[in-house]
Coordinates of C-alpha atoms and ligand atoms in Angstrom, one line a residue:
X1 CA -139.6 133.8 39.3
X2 CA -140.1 136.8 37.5
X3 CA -136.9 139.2 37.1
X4 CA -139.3 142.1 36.1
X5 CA -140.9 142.5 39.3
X6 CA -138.4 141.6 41.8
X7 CA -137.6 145.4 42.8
X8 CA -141.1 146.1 43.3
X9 CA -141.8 143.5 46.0
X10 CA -139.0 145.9 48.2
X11 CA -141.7 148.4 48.3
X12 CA -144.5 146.3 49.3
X13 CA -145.5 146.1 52.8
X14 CA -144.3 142.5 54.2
X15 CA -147.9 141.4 54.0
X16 CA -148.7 141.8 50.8
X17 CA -145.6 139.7 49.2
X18 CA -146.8 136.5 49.2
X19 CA -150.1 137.1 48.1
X20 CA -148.7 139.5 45.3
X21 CA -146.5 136.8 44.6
X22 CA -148.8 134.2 44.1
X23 CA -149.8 136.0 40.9
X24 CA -147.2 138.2 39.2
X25 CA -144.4 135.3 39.6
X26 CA -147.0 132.6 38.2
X27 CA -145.8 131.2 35.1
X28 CA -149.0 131.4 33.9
X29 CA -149.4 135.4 34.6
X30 CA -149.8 137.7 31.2
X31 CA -150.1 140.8 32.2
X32 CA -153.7 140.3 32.9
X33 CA -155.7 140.2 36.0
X34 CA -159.3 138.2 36.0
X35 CA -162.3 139.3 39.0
X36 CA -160.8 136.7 41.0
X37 CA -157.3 137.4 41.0
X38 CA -158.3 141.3 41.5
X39 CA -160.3 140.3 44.8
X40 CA -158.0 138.5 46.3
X41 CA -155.7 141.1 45.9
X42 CA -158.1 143.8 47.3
X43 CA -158.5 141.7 50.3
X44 CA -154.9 141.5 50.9
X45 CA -154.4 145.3 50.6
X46 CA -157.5 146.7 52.2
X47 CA -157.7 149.2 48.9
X48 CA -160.6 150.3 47.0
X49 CA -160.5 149.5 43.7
X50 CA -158.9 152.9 42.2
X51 CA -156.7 152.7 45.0
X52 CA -155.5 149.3 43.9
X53 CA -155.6 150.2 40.5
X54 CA -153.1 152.8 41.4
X55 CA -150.9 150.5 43.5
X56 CA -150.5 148.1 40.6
X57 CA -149.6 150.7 38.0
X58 CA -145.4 150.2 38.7
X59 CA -146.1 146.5 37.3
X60 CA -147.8 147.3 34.3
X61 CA -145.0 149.9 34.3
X62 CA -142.1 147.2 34.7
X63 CA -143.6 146.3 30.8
X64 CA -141.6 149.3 29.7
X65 CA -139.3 149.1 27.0
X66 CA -138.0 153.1 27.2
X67 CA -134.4 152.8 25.7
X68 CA -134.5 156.7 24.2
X69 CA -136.6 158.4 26.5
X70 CA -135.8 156.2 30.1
X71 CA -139.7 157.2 30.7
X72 CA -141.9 154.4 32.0
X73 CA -145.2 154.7 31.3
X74 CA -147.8 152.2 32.8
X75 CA -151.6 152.0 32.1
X76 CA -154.2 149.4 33.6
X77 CA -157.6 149.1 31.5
X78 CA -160.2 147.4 32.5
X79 CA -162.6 145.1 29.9
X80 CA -166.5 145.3 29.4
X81 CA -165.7 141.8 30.9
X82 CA -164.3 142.8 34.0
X83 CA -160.8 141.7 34.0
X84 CA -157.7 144.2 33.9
X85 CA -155.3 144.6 31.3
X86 CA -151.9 146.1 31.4
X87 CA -150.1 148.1 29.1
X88 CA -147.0 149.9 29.0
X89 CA -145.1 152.4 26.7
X90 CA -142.4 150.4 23.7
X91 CA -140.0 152.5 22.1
X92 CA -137.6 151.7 19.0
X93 CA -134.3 152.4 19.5
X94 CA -133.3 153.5 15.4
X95 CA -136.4 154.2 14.4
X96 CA -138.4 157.0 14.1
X97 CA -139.8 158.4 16.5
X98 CA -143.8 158.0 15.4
X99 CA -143.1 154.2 15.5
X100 CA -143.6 154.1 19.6
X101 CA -146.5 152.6 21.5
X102 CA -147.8 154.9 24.6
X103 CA -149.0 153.1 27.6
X104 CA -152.4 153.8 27.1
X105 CA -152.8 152.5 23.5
X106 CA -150.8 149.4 24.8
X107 CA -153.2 148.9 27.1
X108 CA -156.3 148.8 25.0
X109 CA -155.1 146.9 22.1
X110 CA -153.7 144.3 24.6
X111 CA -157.3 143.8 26.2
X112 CA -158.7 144.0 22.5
X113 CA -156.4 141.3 20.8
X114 CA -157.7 139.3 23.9
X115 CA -161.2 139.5 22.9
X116 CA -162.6 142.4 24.9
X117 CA -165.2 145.0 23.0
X118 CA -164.8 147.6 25.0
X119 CA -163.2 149.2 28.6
X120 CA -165.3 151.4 31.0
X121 CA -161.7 153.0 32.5
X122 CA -158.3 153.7 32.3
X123 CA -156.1 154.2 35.4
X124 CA -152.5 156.0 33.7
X125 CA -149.2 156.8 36.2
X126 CA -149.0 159.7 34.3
X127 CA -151.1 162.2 32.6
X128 CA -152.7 161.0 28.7
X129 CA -150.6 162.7 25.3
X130 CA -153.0 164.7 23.3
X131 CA -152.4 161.7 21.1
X132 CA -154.0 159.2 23.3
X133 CA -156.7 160.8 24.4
X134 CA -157.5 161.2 20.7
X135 CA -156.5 157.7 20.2
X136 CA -159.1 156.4 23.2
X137 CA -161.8 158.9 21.4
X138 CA -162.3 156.1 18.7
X139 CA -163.3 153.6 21.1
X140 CA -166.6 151.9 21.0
X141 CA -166.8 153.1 24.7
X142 CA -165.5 156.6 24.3
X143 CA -168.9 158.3 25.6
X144 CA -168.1 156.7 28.8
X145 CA -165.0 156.2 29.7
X146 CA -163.5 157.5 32.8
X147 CA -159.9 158.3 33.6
X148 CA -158.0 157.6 36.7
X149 CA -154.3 159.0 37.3
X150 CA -152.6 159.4 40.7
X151 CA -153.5 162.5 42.9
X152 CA -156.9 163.3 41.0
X153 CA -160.0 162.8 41.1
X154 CA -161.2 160.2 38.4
X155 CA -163.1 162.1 35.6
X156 CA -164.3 161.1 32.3
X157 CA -162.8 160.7 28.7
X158 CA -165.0 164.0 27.5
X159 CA -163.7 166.0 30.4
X160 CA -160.4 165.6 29.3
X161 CA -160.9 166.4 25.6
X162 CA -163.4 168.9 25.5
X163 CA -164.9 170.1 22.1
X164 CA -163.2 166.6 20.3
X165 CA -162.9 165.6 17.0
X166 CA -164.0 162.2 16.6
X167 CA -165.2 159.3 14.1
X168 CA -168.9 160.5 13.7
X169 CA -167.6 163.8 12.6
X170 CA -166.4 161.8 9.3
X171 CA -169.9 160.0 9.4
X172 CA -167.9 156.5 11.4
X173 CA -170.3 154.9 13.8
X174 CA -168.8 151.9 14.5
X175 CA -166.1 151.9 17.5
X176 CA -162.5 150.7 18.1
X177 CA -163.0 147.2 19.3
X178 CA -166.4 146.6 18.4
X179 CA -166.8 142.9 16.9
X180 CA -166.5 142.3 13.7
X181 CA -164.9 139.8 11.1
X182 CA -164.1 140.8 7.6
X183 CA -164.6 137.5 6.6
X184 CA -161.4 137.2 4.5
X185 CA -159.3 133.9 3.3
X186 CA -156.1 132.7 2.4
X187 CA -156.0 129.1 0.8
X188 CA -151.9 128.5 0.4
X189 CA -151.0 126.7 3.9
X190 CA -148.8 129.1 6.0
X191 CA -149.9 129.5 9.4
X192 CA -148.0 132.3 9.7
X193 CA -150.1 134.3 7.1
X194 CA -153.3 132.8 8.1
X195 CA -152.5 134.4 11.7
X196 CA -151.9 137.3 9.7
X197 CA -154.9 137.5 7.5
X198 CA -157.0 136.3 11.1
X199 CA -155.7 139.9 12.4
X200 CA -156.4 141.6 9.7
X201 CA -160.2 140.1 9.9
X202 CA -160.3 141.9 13.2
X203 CA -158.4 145.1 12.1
X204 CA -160.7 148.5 12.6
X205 CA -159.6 150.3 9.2
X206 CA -163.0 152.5 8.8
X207 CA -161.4 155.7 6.9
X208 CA -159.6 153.9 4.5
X209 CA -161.0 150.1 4.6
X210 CA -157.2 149.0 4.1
X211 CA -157.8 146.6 7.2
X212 CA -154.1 144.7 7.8
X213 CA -152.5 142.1 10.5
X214 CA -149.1 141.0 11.5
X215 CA -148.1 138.0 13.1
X216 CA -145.3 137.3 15.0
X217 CA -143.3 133.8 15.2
X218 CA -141.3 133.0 18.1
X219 CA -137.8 131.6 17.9
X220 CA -140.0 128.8 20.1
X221 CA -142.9 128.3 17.1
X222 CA -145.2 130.4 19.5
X223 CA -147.6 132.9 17.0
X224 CA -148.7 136.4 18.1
X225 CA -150.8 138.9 16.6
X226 CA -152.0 142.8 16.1
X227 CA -154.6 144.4 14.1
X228 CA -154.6 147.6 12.5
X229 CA -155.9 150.5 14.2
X230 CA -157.2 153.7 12.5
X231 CA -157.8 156.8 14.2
X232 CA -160.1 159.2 12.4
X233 CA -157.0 161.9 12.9
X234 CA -155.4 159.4 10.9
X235 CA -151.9 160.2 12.5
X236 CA -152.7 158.6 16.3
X237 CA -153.7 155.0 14.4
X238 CA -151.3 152.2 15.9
X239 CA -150.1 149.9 13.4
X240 CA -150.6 146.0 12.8
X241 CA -147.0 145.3 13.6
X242 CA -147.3 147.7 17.2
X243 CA -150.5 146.0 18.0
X244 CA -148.6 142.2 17.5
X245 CA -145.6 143.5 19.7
X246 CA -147.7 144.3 22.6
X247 CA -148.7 141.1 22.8
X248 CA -145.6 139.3 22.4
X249 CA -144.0 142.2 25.6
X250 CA -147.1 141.5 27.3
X251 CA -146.9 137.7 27.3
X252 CA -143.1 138.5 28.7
X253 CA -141.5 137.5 25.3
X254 CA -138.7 139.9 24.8
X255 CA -138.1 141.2 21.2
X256 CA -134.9 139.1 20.6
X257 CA -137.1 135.9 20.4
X258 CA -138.9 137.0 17.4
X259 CA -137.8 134.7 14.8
X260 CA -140.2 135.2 11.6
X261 CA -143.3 138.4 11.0
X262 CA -145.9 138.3 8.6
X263 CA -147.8 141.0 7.4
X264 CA -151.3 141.1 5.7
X265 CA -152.9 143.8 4.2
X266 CA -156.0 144.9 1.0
X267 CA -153.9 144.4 -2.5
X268 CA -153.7 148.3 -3.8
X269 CA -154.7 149.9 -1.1
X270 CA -154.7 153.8 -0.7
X271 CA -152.2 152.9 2.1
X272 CA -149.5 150.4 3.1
X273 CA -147.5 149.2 6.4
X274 CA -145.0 147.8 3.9
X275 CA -141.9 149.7 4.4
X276 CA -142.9 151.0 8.2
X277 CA -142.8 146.8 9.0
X278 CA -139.7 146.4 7.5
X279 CA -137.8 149.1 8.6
X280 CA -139.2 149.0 12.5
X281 CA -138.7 145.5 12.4
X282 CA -134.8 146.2 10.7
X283 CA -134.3 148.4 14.0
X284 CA -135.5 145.5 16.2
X285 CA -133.0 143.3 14.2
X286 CA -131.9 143.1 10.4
X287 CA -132.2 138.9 10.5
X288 CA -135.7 138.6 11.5
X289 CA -137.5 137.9 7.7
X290 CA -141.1 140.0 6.9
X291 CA -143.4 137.7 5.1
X292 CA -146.1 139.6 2.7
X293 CA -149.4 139.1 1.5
X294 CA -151.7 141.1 -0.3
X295 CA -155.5 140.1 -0.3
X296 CA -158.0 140.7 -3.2
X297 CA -161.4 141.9 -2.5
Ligands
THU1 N1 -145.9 158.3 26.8 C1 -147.0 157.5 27.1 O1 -146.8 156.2 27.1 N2 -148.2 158.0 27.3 C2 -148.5 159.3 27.2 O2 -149.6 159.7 27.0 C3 -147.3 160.2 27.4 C4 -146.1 159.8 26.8 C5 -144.6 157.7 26.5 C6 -144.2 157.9 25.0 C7 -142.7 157.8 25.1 O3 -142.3 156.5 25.1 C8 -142.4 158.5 26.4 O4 -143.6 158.4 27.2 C9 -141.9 159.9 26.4 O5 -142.9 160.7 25.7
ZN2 ZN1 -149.9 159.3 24.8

């Protein structure tokens, strides 16, 4: 059973346990919900969906890793495919403080690195930064994307960034999470760079075209991965080795198993997530080694 949640079944009514159960504590569950799994859950609860949507926010919020702030932050997202995605706000204790992950951008690269290419809406337990609401302007689905937070009325992306700055202001047409594959190769045999390089296929680098991956190895020889996101205000992009972590906290693995990272990226690039790796992965813990690679054109 799953140690994250237990608190939150005590605030359940009686009749939803078991059927909340039946998902969360699955060994199977990855903080992701399909159409079916959502149903059932709506027909234990009576809720509308925004309603349940809200509901479930305090176990994407159990994600939460908040050592300096104690703030937990949870955000739900929901996939062009229909399923729902948690995210939840990761902080690095000795680090700086531009190294942390909000909820909302956990959220969407989660449901990205898992093959979604766009979400229609957001439900957030807590109002959106300036950052991510600049952050969720890069999406392919920013025209339309609606925002949902407790007490208010849902209302779009646009009404809550009036007037924005965004990627076709520096002549960018193509959106966060829209397909694509660079196309790249590696041909020395190290799966751990090849998950790299297969992140950094999928990274959305369109300002600079320095597209980068990490991958993470478990202490258990499980690999994870994150693509590079850029943000046309350059400073709300979310790193390779952020994207990769989500996915490892989201799949329940807790930072201490990371055993090995690997990091991608264009050989002399205008930029590099050289040093930021090492040192956010130094915080994390000195011992864990960074693999590099540098790809030519
Ligand atoms: N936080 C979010 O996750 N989303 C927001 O938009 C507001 C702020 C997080 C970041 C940091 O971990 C903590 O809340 C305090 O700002
Ligand atoms: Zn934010």
């Amino acid at each position: 059973m799953s140690q994250r949640f237990i608190d939150l079944y005590k605030d359940l009514p009686t009749e939803y346990v078991d059927g909340f159960k039946s998902i969360f504590d699955s060994i199977s569950f990855a903080g992701e919900l399909s159409n079916e799994q959502f149903q059932m859950l709506k027909q234990i609860t009576n809720l509308e969906e925004q309603e349940l949507k809200l509901a479930l926010l305090p176990f994407a919020a159990a994600y939460s890793v908040a050592p300096i702030s104690k703030f937990y932050v949870g955000a739900i997202v929901k996939g062009t495919s229909g399923k729902l995605y948690f995210g939840a706000n990761l902080e690095f204790a000795g680090a700086q403080l531009g190294q942390t992950v909000h909820a909302e951008q956990s959220a969407i690269s989660h449901a990205w690195m898992k093959g979604e290419e766009g979400i229609s809406d957001i439900t957030i337990n807590f109002s959106p930064c300036g950052h991510c609401r600049q952050f969720m302007n890069e999406l392919s689905t920013a025209e339309h994307l609606s925002v949902q937070l407790p007490q208010r009325d849902e209302m779009t992306l646009q009404q809550y960034l009036p007037e924005s700055f965004g990627p076709k202001d520096l002549g960018i047409e193509s959106g966060l999470m829209s397909p694509v594959n660079h196309g790249y190769h590696f041909v020395e045999n190290d799966p751990l760079l090849e998950k790299a390089i297969d992140a950094l296929n999928r990274s959305h680098a369109p300002y600079t075209k320095d597209h980068s991956g990490v991958s993470i190895k478990t202490k258990d020889g499980m690999l994870f991965c994150g693509s590079y996101a850029e943000n046309a205000a350059f400073n709300p992009s979310l790193p390779p080795l952020q994207v990769a972590l989500v996915q490892l906290q989201m799949a329940g693995i807790a930072f201490s198993e990371i055993a090995e990272v690997g990091l991608a990226e264009m050989n002399e690039g205008s930029i590099s997530h050289l040093a930021d790796t090492q040192s956010t992965i130094e915080a994390i813990n000195p011992d864990i080694p960074v693999t590099y690679v540098a790809i030519s054109e």
